CSV table of C-alpha atoms and ligand atoms in Angstrom, one decimal:
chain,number,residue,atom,x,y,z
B,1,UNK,CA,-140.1,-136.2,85.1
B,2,UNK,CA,-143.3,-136.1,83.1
B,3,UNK,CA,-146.3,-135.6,85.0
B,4,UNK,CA,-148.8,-138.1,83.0
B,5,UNK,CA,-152.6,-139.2,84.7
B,6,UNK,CA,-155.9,-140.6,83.2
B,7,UNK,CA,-159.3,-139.9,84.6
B,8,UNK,CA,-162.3,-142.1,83.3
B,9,UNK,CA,-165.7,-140.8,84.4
B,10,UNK,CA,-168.6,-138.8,82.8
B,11,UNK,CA,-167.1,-135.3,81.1
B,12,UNK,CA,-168.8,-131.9,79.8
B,13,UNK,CA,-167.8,-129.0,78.4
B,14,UNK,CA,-168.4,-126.6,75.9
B,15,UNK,CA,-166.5,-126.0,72.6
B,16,UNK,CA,-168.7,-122.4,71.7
B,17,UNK,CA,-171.5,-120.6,72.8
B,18,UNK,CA,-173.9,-123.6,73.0
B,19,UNK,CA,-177.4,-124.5,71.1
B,20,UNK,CA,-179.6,-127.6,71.9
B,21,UNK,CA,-177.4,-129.4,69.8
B,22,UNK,CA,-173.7,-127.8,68.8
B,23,UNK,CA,-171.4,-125.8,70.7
B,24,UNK,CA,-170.7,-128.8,73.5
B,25,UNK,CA,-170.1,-132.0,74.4
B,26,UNK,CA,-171.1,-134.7,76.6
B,27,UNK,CA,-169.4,-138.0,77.8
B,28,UNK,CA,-171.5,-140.4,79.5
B,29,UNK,CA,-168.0,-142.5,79.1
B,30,UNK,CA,-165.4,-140.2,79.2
B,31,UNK,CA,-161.5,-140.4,79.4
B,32,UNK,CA,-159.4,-137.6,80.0
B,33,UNK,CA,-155.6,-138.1,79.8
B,34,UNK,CA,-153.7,-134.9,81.4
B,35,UNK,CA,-149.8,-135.0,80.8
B,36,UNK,CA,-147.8,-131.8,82.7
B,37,UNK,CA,-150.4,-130.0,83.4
B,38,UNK,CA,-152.1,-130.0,80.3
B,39,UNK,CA,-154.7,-131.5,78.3
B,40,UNK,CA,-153.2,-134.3,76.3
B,41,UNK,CA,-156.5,-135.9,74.8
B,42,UNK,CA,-160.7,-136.0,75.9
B,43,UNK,CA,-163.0,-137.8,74.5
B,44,UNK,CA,-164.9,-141.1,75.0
B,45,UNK,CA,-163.3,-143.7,76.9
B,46,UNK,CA,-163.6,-146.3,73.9
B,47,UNK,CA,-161.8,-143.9,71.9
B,48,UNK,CA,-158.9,-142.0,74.0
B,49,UNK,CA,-158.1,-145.6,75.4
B,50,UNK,CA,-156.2,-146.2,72.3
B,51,UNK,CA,-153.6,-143.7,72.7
B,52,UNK,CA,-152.9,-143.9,76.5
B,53,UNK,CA,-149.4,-145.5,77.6
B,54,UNK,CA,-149.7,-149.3,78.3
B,55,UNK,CA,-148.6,-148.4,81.6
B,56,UNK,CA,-151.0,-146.0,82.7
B,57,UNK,CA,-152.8,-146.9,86.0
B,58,UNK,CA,-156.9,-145.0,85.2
B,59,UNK,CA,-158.6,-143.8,87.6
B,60,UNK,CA,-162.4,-144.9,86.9
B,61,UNK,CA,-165.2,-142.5,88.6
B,62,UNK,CA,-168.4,-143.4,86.4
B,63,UNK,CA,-170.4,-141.2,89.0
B,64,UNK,CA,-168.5,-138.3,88.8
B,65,UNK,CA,-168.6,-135.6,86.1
B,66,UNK,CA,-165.5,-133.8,85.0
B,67,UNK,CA,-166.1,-130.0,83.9
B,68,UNK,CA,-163.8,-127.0,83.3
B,69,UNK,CA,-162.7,-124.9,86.3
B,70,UNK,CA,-165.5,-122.1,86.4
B,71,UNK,CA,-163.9,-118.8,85.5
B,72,UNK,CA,-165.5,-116.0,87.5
B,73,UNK,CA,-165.5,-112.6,86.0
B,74,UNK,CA,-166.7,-110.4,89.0
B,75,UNK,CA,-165.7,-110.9,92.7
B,76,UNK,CA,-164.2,-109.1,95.8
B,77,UNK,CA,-161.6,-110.6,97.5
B,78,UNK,CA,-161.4,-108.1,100.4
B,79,UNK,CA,-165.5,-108.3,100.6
B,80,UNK,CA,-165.6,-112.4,101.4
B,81,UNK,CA,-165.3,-111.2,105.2
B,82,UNK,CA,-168.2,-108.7,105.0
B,83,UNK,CA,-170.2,-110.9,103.0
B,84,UNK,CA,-173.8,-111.0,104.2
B,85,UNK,CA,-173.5,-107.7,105.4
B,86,UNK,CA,-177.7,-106.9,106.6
B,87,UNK,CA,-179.9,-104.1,104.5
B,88,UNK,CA,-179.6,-101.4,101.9
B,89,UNK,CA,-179.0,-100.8,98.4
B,90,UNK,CA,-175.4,-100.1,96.6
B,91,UNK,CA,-174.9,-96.6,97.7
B,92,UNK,CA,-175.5,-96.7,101.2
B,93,UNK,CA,-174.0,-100.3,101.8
B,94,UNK,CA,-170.6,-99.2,100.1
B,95,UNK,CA,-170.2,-96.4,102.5
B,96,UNK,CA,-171.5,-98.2,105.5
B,97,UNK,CA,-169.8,-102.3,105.5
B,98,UNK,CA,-167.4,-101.9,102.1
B,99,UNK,CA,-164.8,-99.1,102.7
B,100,UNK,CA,-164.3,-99.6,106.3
B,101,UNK,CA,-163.5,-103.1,105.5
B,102,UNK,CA,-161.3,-102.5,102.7
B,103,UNK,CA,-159.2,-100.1,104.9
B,104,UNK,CA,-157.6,-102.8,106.3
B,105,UNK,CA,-156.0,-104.3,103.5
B,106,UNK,CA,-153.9,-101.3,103.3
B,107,UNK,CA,-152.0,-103.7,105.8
B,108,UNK,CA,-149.9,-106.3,103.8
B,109,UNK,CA,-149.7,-108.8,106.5
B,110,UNK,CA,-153.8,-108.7,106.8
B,111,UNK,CA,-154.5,-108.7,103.0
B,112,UNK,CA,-152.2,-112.0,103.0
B,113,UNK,CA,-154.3,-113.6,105.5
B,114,UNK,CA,-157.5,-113.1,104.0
B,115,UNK,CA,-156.1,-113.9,100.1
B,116,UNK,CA,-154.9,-117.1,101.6
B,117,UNK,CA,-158.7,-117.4,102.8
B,118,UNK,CA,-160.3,-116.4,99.6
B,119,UNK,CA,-158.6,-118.6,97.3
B,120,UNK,CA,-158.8,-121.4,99.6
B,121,UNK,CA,-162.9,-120.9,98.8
B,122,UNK,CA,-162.6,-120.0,95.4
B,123,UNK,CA,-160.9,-123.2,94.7
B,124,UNK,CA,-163.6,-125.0,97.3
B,125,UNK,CA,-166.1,-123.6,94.7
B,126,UNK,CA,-164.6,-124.9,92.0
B,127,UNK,CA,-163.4,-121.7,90.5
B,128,UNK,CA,-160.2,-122.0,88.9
B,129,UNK,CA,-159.5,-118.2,87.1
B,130,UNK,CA,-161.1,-115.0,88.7
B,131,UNK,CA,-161.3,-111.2,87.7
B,132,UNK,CA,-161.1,-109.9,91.2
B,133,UNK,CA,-161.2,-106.5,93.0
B,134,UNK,CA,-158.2,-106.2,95.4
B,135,UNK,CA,-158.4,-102.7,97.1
B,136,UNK,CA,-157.0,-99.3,96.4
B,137,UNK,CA,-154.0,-100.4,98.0
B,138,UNK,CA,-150.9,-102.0,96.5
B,139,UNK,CA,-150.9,-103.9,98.9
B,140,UNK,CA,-153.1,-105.5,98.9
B,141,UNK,CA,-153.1,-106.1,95.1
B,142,UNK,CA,-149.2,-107.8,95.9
B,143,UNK,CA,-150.5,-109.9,98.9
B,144,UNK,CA,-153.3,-111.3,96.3
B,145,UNK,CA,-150.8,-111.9,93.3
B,146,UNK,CA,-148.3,-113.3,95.8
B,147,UNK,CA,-151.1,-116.2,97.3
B,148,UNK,CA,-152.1,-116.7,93.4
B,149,UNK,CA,-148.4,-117.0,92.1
B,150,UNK,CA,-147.7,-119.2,94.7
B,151,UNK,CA,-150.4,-121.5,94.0
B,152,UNK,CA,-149.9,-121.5,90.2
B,153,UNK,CA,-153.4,-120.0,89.4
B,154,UNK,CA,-154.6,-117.8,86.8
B,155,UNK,CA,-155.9,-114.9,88.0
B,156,UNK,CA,-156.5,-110.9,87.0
B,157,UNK,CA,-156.4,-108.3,89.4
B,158,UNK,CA,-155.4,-105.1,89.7
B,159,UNK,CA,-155.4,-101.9,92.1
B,160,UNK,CA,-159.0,-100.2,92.3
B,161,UNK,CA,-158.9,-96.0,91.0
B,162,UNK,CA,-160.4,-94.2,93.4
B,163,UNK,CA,-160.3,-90.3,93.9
B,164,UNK,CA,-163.2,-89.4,95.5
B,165,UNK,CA,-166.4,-90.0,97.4
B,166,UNK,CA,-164.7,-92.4,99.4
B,167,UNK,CA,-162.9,-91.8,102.9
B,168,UNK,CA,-159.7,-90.0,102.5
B,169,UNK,CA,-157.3,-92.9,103.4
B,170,UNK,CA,-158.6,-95.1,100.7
B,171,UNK,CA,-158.3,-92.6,98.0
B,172,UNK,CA,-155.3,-92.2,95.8
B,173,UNK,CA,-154.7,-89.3,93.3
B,174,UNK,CA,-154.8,-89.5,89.5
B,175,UNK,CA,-151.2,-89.5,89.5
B,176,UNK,CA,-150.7,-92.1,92.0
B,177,UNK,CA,-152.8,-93.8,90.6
B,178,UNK,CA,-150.9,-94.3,87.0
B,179,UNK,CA,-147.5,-94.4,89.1
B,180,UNK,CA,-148.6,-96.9,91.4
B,181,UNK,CA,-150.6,-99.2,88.3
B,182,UNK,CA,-148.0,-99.1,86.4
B,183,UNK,CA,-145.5,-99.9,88.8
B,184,UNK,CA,-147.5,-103.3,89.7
B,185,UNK,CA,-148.3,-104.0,86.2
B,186,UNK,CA,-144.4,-103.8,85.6
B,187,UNK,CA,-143.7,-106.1,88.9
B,188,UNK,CA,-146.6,-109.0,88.0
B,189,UNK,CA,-146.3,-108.8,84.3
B,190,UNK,CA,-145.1,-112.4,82.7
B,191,UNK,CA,-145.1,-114.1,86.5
B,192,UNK,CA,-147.2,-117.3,86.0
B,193,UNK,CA,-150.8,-117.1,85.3
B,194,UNK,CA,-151.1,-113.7,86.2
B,195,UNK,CA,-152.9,-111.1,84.5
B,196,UNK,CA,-153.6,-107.0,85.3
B,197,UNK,CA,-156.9,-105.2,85.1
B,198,UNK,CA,-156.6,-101.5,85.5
B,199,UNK,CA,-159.4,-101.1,87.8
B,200,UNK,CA,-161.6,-98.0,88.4
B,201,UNK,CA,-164.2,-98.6,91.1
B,202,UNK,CA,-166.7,-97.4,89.4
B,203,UNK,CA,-167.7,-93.8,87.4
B,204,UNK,CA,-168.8,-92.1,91.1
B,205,UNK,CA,-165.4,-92.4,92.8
B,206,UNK,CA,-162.9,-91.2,90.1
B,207,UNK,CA,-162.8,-87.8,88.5
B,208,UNK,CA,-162.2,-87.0,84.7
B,209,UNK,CA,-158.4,-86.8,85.2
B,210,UNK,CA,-158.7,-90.5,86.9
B,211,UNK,CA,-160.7,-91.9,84.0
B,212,UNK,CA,-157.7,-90.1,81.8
B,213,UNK,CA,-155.3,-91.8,83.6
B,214,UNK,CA,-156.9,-95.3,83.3
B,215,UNK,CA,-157.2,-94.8,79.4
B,216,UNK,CA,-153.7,-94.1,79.2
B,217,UNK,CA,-152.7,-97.2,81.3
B,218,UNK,CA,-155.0,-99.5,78.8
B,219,UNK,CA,-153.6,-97.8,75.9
B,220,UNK,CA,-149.8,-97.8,77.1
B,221,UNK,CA,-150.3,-101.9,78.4
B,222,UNK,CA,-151.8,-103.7,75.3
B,223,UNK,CA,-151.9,-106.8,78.0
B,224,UNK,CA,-153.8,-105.2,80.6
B,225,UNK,CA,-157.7,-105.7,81.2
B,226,UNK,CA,-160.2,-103.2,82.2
B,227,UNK,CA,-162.5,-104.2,84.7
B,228,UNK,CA,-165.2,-101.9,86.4
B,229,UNK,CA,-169.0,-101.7,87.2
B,230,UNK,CA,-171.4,-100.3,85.2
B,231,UNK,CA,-175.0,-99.5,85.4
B,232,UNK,CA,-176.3,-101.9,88.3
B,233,UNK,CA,-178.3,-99.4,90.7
B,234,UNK,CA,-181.1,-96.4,89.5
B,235,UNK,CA,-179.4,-94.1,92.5
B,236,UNK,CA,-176.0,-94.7,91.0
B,237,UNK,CA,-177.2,-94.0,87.9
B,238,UNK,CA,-179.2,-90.9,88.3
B,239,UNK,CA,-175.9,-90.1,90.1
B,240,UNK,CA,-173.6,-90.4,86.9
B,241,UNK,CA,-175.7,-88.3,85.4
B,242,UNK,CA,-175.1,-85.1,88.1
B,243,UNK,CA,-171.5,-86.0,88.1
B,244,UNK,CA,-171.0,-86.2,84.4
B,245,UNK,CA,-173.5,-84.4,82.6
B,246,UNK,CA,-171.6,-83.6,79.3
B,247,UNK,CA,-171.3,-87.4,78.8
B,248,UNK,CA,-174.4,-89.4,77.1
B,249,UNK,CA,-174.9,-91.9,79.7
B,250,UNK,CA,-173.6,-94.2,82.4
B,251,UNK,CA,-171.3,-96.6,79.7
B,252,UNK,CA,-170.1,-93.1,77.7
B,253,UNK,CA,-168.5,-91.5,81.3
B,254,UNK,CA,-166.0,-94.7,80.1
B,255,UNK,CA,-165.9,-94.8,76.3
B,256,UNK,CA,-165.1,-90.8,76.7
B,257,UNK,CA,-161.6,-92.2,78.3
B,258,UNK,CA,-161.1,-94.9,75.6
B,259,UNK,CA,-162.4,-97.8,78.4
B,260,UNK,CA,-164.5,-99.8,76.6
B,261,UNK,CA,-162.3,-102.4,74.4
B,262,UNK,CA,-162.4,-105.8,74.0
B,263,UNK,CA,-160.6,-106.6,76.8
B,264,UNK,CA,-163.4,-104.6,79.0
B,265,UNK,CA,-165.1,-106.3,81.4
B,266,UNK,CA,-168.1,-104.7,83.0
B,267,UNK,CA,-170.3,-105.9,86.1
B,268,UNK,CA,-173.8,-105.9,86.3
B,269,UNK,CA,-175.0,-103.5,83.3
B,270,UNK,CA,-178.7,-104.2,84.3
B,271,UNK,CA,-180.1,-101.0,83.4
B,272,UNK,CA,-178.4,-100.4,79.9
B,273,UNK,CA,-180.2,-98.9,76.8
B,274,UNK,CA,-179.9,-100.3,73.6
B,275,UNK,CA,-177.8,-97.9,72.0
B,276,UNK,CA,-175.2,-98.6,74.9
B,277,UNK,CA,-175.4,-102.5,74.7
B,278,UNK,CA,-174.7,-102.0,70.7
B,279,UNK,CA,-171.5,-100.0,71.6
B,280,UNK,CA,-170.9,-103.0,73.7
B,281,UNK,CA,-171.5,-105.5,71.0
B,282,UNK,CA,-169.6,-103.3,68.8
B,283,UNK,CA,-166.4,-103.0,71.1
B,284,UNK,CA,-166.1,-106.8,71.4
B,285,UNK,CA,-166.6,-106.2,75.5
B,286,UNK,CA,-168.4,-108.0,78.0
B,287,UNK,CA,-171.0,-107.7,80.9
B,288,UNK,CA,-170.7,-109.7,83.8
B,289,UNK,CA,-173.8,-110.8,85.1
B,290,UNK,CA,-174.0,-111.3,89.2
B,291,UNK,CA,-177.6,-112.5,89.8
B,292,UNK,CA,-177.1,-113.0,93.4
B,293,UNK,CA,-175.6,-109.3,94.2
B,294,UNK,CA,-178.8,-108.1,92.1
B,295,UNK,CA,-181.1,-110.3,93.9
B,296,UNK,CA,-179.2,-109.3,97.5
B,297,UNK,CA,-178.7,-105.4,96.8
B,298,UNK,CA,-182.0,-105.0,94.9
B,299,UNK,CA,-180.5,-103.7,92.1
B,300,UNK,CA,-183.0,-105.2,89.5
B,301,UNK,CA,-183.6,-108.1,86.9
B,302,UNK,CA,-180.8,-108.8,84.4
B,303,UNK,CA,-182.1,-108.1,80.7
B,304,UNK,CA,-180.3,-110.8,79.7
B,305,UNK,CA,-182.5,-111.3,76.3
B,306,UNK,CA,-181.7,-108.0,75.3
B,307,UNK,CA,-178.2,-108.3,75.7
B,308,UNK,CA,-177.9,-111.6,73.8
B,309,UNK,CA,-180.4,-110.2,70.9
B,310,UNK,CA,-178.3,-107.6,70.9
B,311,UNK,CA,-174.7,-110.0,70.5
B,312,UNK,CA,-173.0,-108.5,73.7
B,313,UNK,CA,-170.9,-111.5,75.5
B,314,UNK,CA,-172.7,-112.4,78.8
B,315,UNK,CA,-170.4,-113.6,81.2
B,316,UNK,CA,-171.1,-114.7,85.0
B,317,UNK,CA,-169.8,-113.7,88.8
B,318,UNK,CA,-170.6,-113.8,92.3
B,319,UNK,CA,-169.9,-110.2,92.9
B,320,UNK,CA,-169.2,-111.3,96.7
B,321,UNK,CA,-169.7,-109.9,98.9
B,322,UNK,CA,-172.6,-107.9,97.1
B,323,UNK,CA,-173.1,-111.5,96.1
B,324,UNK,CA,-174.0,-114.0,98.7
B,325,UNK,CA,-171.9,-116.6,97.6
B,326,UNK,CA,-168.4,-117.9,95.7
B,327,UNK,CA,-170.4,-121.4,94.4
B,328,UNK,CA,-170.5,-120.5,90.3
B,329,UNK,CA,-173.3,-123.8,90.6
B,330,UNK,CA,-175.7,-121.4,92.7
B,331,UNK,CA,-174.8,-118.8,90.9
B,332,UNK,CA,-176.1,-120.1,88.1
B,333,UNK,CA,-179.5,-121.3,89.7
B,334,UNK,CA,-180.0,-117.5,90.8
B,335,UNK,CA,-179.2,-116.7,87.2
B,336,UNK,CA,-182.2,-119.1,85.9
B,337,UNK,CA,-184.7,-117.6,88.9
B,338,UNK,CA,-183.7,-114.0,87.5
B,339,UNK,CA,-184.9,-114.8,84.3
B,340,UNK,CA,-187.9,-116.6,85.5
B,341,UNK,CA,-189.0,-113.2,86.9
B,342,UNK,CA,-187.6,-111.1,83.7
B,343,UNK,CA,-190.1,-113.5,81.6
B,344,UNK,CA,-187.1,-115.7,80.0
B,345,UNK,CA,-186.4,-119.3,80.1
B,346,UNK,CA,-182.2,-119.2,81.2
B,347,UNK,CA,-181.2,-122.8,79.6
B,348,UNK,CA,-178.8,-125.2,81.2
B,349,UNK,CA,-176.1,-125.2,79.2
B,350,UNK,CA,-176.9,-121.5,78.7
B,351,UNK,CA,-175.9,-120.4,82.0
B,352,UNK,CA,-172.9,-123.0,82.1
B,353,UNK,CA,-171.4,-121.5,79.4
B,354,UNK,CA,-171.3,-118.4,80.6
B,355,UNK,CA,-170.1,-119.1,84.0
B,356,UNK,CA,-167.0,-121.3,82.2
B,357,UNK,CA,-166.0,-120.4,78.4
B,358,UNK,CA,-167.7,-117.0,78.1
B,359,UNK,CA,-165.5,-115.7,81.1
B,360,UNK,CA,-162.4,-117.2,79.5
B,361,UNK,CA,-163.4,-115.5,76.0
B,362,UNK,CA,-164.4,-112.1,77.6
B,363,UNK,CA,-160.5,-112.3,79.0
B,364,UNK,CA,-158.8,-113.4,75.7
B,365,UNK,CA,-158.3,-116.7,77.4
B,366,UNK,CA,-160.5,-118.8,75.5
B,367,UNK,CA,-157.2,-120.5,73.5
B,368,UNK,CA,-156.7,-122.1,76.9
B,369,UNK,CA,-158.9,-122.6,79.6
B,370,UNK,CA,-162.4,-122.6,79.8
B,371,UNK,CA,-163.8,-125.6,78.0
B,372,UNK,CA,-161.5,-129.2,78.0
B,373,UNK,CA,-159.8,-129.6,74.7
B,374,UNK,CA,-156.6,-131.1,73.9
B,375,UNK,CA,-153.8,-128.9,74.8
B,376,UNK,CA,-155.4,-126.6,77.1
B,377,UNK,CA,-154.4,-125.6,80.5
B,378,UNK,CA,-156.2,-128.6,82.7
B,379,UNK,CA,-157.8,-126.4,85.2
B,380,UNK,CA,-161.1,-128.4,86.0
B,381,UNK,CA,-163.3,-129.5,88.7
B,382,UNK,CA,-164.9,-132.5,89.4
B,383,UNK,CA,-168.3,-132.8,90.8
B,384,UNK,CA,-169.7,-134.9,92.8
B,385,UNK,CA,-173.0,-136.0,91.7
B,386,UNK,CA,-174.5,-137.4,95.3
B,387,UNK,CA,-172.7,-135.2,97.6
B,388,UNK,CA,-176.3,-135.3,99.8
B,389,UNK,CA,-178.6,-136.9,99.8
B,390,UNK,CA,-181.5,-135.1,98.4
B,391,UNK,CA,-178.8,-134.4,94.8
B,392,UNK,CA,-178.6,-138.3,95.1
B,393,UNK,CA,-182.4,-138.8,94.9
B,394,UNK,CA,-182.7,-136.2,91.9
B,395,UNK,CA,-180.4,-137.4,90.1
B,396,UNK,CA,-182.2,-140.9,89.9
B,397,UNK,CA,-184.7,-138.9,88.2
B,398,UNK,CA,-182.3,-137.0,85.9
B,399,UNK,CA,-182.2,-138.7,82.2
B,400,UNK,CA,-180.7,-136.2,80.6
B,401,UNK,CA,-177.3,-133.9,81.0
B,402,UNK,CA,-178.9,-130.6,81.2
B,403,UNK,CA,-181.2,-132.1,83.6
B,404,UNK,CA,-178.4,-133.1,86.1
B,405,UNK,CA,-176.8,-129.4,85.4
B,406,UNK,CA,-179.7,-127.8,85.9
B,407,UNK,CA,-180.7,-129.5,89.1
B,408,UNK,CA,-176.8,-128.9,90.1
B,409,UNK,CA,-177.1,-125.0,89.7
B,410,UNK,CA,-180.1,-125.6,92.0
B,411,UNK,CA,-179.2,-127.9,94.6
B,412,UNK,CA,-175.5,-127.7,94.8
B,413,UNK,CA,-173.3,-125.7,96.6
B,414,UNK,CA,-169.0,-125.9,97.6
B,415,UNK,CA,-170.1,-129.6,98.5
B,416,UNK,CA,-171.0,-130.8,95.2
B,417,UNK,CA,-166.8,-130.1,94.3
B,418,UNK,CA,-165.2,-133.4,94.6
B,419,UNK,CA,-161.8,-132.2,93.5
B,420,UNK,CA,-160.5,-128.7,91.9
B,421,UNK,CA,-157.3,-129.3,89.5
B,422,UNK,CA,-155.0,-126.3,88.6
B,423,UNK,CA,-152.9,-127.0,85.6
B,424,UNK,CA,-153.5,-130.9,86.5
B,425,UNK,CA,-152.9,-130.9,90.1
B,426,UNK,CA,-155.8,-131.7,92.7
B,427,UNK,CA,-155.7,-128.9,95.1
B,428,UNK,CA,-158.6,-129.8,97.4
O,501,GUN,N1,-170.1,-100.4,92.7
O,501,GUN,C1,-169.0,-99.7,93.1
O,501,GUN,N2,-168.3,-100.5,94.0
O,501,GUN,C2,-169.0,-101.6,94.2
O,501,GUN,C3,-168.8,-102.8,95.0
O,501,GUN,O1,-167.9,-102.9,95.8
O,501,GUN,N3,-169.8,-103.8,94.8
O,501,GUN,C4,-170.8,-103.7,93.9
O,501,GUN,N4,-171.7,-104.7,93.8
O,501,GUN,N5,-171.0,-102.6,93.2
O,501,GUN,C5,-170.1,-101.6,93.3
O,502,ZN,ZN1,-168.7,-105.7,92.4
């Protein structure tokens, strides 16, 4: 049996990177018409009326406006629990609330309790595909692809490299790391939605033979991701540079390995030069902004000018529980208050795209979710545009669509998330 519905209701999305006036497109009438899990036309209702069934029952929601499911690039699922977590820059709040955490998803049992949690919220949030840290357990990487499988998401994770400056029982070994990576990227690979990123912590916690190792893993799994931090804190940096002083700086300890590809995705990267964000540009990879980790951690203003001068692709995560929250709306509005303080108007539709079709381009994924076009993968949310009452107000006052986005990324939160729909289904 065919699986055919029809939403009527106000519908965005964008088609490329957006400018004032191409890249996107916006509905005041819209009709979307979804058939097994899949997009089967969009477009105004006047129009897409034309080619529905005659026995199609529409749904009409004028209030309501349809986007895609947010794709974010950057997020913790072990961390949601510790999220919050009082004082300190990266260094010192790693060793003191994240490993001691993370410990316990060694446990399968425990790491399936709290995946079930986290993608219960990520889906609360409207976020419908996620690069996400698991642990350095497998583990805790199985319990994660496990909940996703089960749910039919698509999601990228993979088992954090780790072989030092971290307590012994989180730390694997070069070679169990490659053993144990490949062994889950063998197990996962072609189930669902599922995608692997061969995940290094960060430069700190893996030696040269660790870095070697991830390299080969890339270059052996033309499918695989790699997914990792990069220049967020001035300790960590100044850090790098002790630990790998033959190297010419924080994003060459990973191009030295053969890590920085166009299927690279690397968090933060607030403190880049610009020779390192044109080998960024040049390897097709991206940088995964998380304005409220920066703004919670102290790490420092995103030079997010720079970066798009410069033709690197920006995309957006919460970085929980670094970040303070899984809402991709808020994480927008702390985007546009970053740039307020960096000197740099953050537009709209600017930081919409990069918190939905930039994070779907940065993973290859573009050709399918990320933006609503006819045959892609209906993963989308829809808002609620008075979910209180102060939205309600503003919105009397919004005239324009990057007005009621914009107030959205301000005002909105998990409530503003009317209904989340993975490959057409309504999951909330
Ligand atoms: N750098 C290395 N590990 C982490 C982490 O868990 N969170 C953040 N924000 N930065 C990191
Ligand atoms: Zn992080």
């Amino acid at each position: 049996m065919s699986q055919s519905w029809a939403l009527r209701c106000q519908i965005l999305s964008c088609t490329s990177q957006p400018t004032d006036d191409s890249g996107w497109f916006y509905h005041s009438d819209g009709l979307i018409w979804v058939v097994d899990g899949l997009i089967k036309r969009v477009g105004s209702y006047s129009d897409v009326k034309n080619y529905l069934p005659s026995d199609i029952r529409i749904k009409h929601k004028p209030e309501y406006l349809l986007i895609p499911g947010f794709v974010d690039t950057h997020v913790h699922y072990p961390q949601l629990e510790m999220i919050g977590a009082y004082g300190t820059q990266l260094l010192d709040w790693l060793n003191r609330y994240t490993f001691p955490v993370e410990l316990k998803y060694r446990d399968y049992e425990y790491a399936s309790k709290q995946a079930v949690q986290f993608l219960d919220q990520l889906l609360a949030n409207g976020t419908t595909t996620a690069l996400v840290f698991a642990t350095s357990s497998v583990n805790s990487v199985d319990a994660f692809f496990a909940e996703s499988l089960r749910r039919n998401l698509r999601m990228i994770s993979g088992k954090i490299l780790m072989d030092r400056h971290a307590p012994d029982a989180l730390c694997d070994t070069a070679q169990s790391a490659y053993d144990d990576s490949t062994a889950l990227i063998e197990k996962w690979r072609g189930q669902g939605r599922l995608g692997y990123a061969v995940t290094p912590r960060f430069a700190p916690t893996s030696t040269d033979a660790q870095l070697d190792v991830a390299g080969a893993l890339i270059k052996e799994n033309g499918d695989a991701y790699l997914h990792t931090h990069l220049s967020e804190n001035v300790d960590e940096i100044a850090w790098v540079g002790e630990l790998f002083p033959e190297q010419q700086g924080y994003l060459d300890t990973y191009d030295h390995f053969g890590l920085v590809t166009d299927r690279s995705v690397f968090a933060h990267g607030i403190h880049l030069s610009d020779a390192e964000m044109q080998r960024l540009h040049n390897c097709g990879s991206a940088i995964c902004h998380c304005p409220s980790s920066n703004l919670f951690l102290g790490s420092g203003l995103f030079p997010l000018k720079r970066l798009q001068q410069m033709g690197v692709n920006v995309t957006m995560g919460t970085d929980v529980g670094g970040g303070t929250s899984l809402s991709m709306l808020s994480t927008q509005g702390d985007a546009y208050k970053i740039q307020q303080m960096a000197g740099h108007l953050l537009k709209p539709l600017e930081a919409f795209y990069m918190a939905t079709l930039a994070g779907a381009k940065a993973l290859g994924l573009d050709d399918r979710i990320g933006a609503l076009v006819e045959g892609y993968e209906a993963d989308m949310v829809l808002l609620d545009l008075a979910s209180t009452p102060v939205i309600e107000e503003r919105m009397k006052r919004a005239d324009k669509i990057e007005d009621v986005l914009f107030a959205l990324s301000i005002l909105g939160d998990d409530r503003s998330i009317a209904q989340t729909y993975v490959m057409g289904e309504s999951v909330l």
